[in-house]
Short mmCIF file of C-alpha atoms in Angstrom, two decimals:
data_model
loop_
_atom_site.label_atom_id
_atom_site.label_comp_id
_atom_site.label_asym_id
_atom_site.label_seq_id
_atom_site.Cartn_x
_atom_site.Cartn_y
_atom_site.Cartn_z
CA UNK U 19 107.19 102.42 80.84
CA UNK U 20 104.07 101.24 79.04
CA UNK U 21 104.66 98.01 80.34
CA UNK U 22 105.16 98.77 83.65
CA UNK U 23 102.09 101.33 84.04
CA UNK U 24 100.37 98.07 83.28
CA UNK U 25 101.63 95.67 85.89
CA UNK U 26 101.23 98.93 88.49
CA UNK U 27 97.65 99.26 87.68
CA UNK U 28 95.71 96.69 85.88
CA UNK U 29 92.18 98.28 86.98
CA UNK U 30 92.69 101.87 86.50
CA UNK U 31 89.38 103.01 85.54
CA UNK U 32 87.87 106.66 85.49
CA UNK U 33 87.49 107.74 89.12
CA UNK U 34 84.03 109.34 88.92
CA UNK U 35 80.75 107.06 89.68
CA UNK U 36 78.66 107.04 87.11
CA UNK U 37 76.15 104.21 85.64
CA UNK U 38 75.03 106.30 82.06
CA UNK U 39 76.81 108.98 79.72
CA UNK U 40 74.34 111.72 81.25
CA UNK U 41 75.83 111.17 84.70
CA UNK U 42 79.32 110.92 83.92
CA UNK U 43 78.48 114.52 81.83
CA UNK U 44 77.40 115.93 84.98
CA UNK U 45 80.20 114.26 87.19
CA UNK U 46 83.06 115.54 84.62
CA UNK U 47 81.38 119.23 85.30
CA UNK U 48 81.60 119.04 88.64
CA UNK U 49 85.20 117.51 89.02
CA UNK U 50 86.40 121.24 87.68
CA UNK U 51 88.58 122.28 90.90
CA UNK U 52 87.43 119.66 92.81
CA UNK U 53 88.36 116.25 93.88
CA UNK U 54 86.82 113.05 92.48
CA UNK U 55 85.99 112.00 95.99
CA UNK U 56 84.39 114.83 96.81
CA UNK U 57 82.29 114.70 93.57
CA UNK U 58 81.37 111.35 94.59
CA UNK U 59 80.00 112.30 97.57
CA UNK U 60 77.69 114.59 95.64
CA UNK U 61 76.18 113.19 93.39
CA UNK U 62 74.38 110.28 94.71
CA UNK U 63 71.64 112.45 95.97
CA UNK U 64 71.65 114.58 92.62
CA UNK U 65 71.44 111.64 90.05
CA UNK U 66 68.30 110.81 92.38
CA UNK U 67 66.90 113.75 92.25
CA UNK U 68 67.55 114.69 88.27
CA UNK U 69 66.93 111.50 85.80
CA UNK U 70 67.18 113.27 82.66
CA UNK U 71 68.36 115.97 80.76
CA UNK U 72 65.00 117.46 80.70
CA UNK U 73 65.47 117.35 84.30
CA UNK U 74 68.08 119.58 84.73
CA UNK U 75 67.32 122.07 81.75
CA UNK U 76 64.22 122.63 84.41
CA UNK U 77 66.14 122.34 87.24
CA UNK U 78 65.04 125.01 90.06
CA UNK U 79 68.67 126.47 90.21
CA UNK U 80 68.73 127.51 94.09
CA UNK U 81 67.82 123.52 94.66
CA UNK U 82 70.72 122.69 92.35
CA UNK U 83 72.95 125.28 94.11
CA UNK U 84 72.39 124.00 97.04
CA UNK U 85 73.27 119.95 95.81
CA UNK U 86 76.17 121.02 94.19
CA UNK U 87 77.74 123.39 96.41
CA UNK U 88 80.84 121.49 98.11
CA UNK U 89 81.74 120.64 94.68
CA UNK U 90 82.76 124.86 94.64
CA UNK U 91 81.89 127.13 92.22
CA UNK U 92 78.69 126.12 92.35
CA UNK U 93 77.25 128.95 91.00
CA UNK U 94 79.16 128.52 87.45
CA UNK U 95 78.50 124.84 87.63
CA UNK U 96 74.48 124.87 87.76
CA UNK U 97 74.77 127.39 85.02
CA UNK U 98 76.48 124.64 82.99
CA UNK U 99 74.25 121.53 83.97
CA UNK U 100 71.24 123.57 83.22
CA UNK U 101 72.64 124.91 79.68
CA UNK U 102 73.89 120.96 79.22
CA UNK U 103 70.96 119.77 79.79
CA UNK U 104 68.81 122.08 77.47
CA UNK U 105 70.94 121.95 75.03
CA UNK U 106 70.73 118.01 75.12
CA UNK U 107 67.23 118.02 74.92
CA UNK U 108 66.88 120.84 72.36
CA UNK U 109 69.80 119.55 69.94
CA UNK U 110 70.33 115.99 70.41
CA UNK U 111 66.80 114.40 71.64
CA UNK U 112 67.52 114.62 75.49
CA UNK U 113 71.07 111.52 74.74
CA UNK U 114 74.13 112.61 75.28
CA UNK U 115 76.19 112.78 71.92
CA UNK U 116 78.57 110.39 70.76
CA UNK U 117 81.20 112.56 68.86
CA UNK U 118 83.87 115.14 70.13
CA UNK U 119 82.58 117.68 68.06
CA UNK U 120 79.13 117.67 69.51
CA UNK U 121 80.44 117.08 73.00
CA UNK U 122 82.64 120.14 73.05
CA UNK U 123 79.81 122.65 71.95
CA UNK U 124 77.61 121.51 74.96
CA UNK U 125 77.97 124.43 77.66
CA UNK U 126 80.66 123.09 80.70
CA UNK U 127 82.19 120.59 78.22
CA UNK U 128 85.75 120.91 76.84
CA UNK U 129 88.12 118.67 74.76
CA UNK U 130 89.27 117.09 78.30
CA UNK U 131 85.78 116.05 79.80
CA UNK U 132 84.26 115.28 76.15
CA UNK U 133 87.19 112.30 75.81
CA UNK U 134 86.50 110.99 78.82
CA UNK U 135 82.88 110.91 77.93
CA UNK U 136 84.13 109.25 74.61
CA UNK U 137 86.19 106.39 76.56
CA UNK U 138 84.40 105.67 79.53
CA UNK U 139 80.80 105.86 78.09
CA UNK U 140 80.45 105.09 75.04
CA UNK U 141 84.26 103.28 74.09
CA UNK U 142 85.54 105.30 71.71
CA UNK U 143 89.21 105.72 72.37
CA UNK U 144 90.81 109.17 73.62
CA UNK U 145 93.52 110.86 75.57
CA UNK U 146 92.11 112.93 78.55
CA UNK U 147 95.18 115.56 79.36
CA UNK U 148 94.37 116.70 82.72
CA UNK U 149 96.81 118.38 85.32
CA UNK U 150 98.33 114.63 85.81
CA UNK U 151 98.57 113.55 82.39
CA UNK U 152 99.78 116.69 81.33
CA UNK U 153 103.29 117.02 83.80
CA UNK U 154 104.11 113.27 83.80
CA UNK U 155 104.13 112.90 79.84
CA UNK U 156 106.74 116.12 80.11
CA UNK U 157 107.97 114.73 83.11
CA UNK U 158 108.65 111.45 81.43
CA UNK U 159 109.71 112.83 78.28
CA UNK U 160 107.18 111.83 76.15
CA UNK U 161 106.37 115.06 74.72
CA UNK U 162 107.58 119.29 75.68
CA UNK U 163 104.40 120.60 75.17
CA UNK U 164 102.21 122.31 77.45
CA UNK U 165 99.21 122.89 74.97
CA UNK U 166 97.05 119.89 76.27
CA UNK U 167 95.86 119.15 72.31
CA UNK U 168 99.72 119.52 71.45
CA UNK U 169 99.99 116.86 74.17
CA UNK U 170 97.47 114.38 73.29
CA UNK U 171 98.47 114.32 69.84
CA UNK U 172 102.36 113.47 70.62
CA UNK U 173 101.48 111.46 73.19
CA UNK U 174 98.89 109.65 70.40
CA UNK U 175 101.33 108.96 68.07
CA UNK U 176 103.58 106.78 70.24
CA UNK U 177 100.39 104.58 71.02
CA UNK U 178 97.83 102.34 69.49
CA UNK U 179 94.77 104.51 69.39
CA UNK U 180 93.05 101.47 70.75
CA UNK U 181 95.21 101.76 74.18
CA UNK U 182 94.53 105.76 74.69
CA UNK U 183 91.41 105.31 77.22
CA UNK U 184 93.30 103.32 79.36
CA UNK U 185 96.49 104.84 78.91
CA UNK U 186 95.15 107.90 80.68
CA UNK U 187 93.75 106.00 83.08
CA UNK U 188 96.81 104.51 84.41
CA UNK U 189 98.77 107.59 83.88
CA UNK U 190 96.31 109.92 86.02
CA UNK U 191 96.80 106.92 88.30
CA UNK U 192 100.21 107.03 88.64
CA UNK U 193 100.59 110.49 89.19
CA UNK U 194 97.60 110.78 92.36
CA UNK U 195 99.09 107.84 93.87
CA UNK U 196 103.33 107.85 93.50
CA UNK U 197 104.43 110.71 90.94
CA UNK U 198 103.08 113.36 92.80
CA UNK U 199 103.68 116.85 91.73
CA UNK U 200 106.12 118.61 94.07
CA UNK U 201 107.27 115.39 95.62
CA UNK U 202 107.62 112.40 93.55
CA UNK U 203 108.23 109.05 95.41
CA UNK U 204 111.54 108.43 93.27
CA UNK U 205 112.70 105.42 95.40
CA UNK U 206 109.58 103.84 95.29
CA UNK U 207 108.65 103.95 91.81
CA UNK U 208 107.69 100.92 89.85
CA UNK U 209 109.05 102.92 86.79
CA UNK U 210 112.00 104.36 87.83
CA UNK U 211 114.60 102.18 86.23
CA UNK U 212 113.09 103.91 82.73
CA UNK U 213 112.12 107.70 83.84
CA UNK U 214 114.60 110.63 83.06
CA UNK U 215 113.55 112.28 85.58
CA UNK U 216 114.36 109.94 88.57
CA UNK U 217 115.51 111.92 91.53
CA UNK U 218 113.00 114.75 91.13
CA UNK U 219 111.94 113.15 94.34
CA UNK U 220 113.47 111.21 97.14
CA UNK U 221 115.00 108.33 96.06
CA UNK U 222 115.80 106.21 99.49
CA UNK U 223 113.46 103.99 99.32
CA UNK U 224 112.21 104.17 103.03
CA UNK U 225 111.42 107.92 102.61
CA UNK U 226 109.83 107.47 98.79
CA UNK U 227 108.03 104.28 100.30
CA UNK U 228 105.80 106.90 102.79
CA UNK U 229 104.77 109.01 99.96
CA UNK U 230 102.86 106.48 98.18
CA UNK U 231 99.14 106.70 98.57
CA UNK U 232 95.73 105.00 97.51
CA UNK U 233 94.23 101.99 98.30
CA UNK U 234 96.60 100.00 95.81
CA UNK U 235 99.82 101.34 98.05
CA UNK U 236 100.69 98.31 99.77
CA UNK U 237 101.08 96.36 96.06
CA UNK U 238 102.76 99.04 94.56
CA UNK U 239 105.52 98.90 96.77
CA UNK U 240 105.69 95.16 96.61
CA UNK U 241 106.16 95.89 93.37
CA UNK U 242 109.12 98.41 93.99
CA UNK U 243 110.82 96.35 96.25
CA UNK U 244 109.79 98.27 98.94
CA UNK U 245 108.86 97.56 102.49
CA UNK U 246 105.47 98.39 103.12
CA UNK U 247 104.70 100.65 105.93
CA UNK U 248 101.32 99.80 108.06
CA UNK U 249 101.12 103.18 109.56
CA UNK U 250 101.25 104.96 106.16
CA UNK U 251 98.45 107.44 105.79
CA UNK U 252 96.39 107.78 102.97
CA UNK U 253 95.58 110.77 101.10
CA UNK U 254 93.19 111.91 98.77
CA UNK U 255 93.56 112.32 95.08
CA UNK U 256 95.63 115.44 94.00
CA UNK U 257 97.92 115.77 96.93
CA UNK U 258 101.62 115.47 96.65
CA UNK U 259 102.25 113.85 99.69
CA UNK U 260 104.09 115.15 102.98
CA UNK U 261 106.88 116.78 101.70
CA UNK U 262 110.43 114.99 101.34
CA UNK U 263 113.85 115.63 100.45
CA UNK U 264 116.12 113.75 98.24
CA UNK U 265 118.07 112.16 101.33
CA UNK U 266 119.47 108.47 101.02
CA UNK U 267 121.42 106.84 97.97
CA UNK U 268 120.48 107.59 94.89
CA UNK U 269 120.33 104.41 93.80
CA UNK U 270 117.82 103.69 90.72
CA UNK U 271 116.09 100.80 91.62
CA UNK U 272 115.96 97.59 89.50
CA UNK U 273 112.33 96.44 89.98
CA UNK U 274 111.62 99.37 87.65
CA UNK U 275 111.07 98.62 84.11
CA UNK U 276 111.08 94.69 84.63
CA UNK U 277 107.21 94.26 83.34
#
C-alpha cells in the first residue's frame, strides 16, 4: 500500500504556503477548522504585514482580527499568534524551536501542528495524525486506535522513521482526493487491490471514477484503470465528494497494488 501511495502521489507536500518555520507556525494555527485553501488565501497579506515574531507578540489584535477572520474563530486564533509570538521572542530569541517538546508548549501548538513544523521546516521526521491520517490508518488496518499519539506510534513502527514526513503527506493526500470520508471512491482506487476495506464506497468504476478530486485526478485514474471524465468537478480539500452508492460489480480492481 506503501508502494502504491507512492506511484499515486510522488509530490505530496504539506498543503499550506509557507517560505520560513514562523509562517508555517502561523499557517498550522490557522488551518484549525478551516481549509488549507482558505488559509492560503489569508495569509499572503498577513505574512506582509507581520515579519517577525516580535511582530505579532505586538500585533494590534482588532487589525489581526480582522486579517484572520475567514479563517473562523478568529477571535481564539489571534489570541494564539499573539501568545506564539511572545512566547518566541521571550523564550527562544524571536526562532521558532526545533524540538517537539518546545513546540508543543508554545500557545496554539499541539503534537499535530508541532510535527508538521518538525518535517516540513526544519526535516526532522514525524507523523502528523490529522482527521485524514487518523480514519484511513483504521480504515486500512494499520492500527485500531483512535488516540492520535496511540496512532502515530503504531503507525511508526511499521515504517522507517526516515519515511514518516512524507508518509503523512501522501496519506492526507489520499484521503482529500479519493478515500473520502463518507464516500470512498472504491472502484477507482489505486490501492484497492490491498485495502480491507474495499467496498466502503462504490466500487463501479464509472461511479467511483466521479468522486475523485484535485488537480492530480485525471492521473490517478489513469492509474486505476479508469476512464477519465472531462466534466468532473473539483472540490476542495475535506469534502467527501457527491454522495454515491455501492451500485455496479464489485469487482476489486487489479491496477491496485501493482507499484
Amino acid at each position: 500500500m506503501d508502494r502504491a501511495l507512492r506511484t499515486a502521489y510522488p509530490d505530496a507536500h504539506c498543503e499550506l504556503d509557507f517560505t520560513t518555520p514562523l509562517e508555517l507556525a502561523v499557517a498550522t494555527i490557522l488551518s484549525a477548522q478551516c481549509t488549507d485553501r482558505r488559509v492560503n488565501e489569508v495569509t499572503p497579506a498577513l505574512f506582509r504585514r507581520y515579519r517577525s515574531a516580535a511582530d505579532y507578540a505586538a500585533a494590534d489584535r482588532a487589525e489581526l482580527e480582522e486579517l484572520i477572520r475567514p479563517t473562523g474563530f478568529f477571535r481564539n486564533k489571534a489570541s494564539a499568534l499573539m501568545g506564539l509570538g511572545a512566547t518566541v521572542v521571550e523564550r527562544h530569541g524571536g526562532e521558532v524551536p526545533r524540538t517537539l517538546p518546545d513546540l508543543v508548549a508554545l500557545p496554539g501548538i499541539g503534537r499535530k501542528t508541532a510535527n508538521v513544523i518538525l518535517g516540513d521546516a526544519f526535516g526532522v521526521p514525524g507523523i502528523t495524525v490529522d482527521t485524514h491520517f487518523g480514519r484511513l490508518t483504521r480504515r486500512w488496518g494499520w492500527t485500531n486506535q483512535n488516540d492520535p499519539v496511540k496512532v502515530e506510534h503504531e503507525v511508526g513502527e511499521l515504517f522507517p522513521r526516515r519515511d514518516w514526513t512524507m508518509l503523512s503527506h501522501r496519506v492526507i493526500f489520499h484521503g482529500r482526493r479519493v478515500c473520502h470520508a463518507r464516500t470512498p471512491a472504491c472502484g477507482a482506487c489505486p490501492l484497492a487491490r490491498d485495502c480491507p476495506s474495499f467496498g466502503a464506497g462504490p466500487t463501479d468504476p464509472l461511479l467511483a471514477g466521479r468522486l475523485v478530486r484535485g488537480p492530480e485526478a485525471p492521473r490517478l485514474l489513469r492509474l486505476a484503470g479508469v476512464p477519465v471524465h472531462a466534466d468532473a468537478p473539483d472540490e476542495p480539500e475535506g469534502t467527501s465528494g457527491a454522495p454515491g452508492s455501492g451500485a455496479g460489480g464489485a469487482v476489486r480492481p487489479a491496477q491496485g497494488g501493482q507499484a
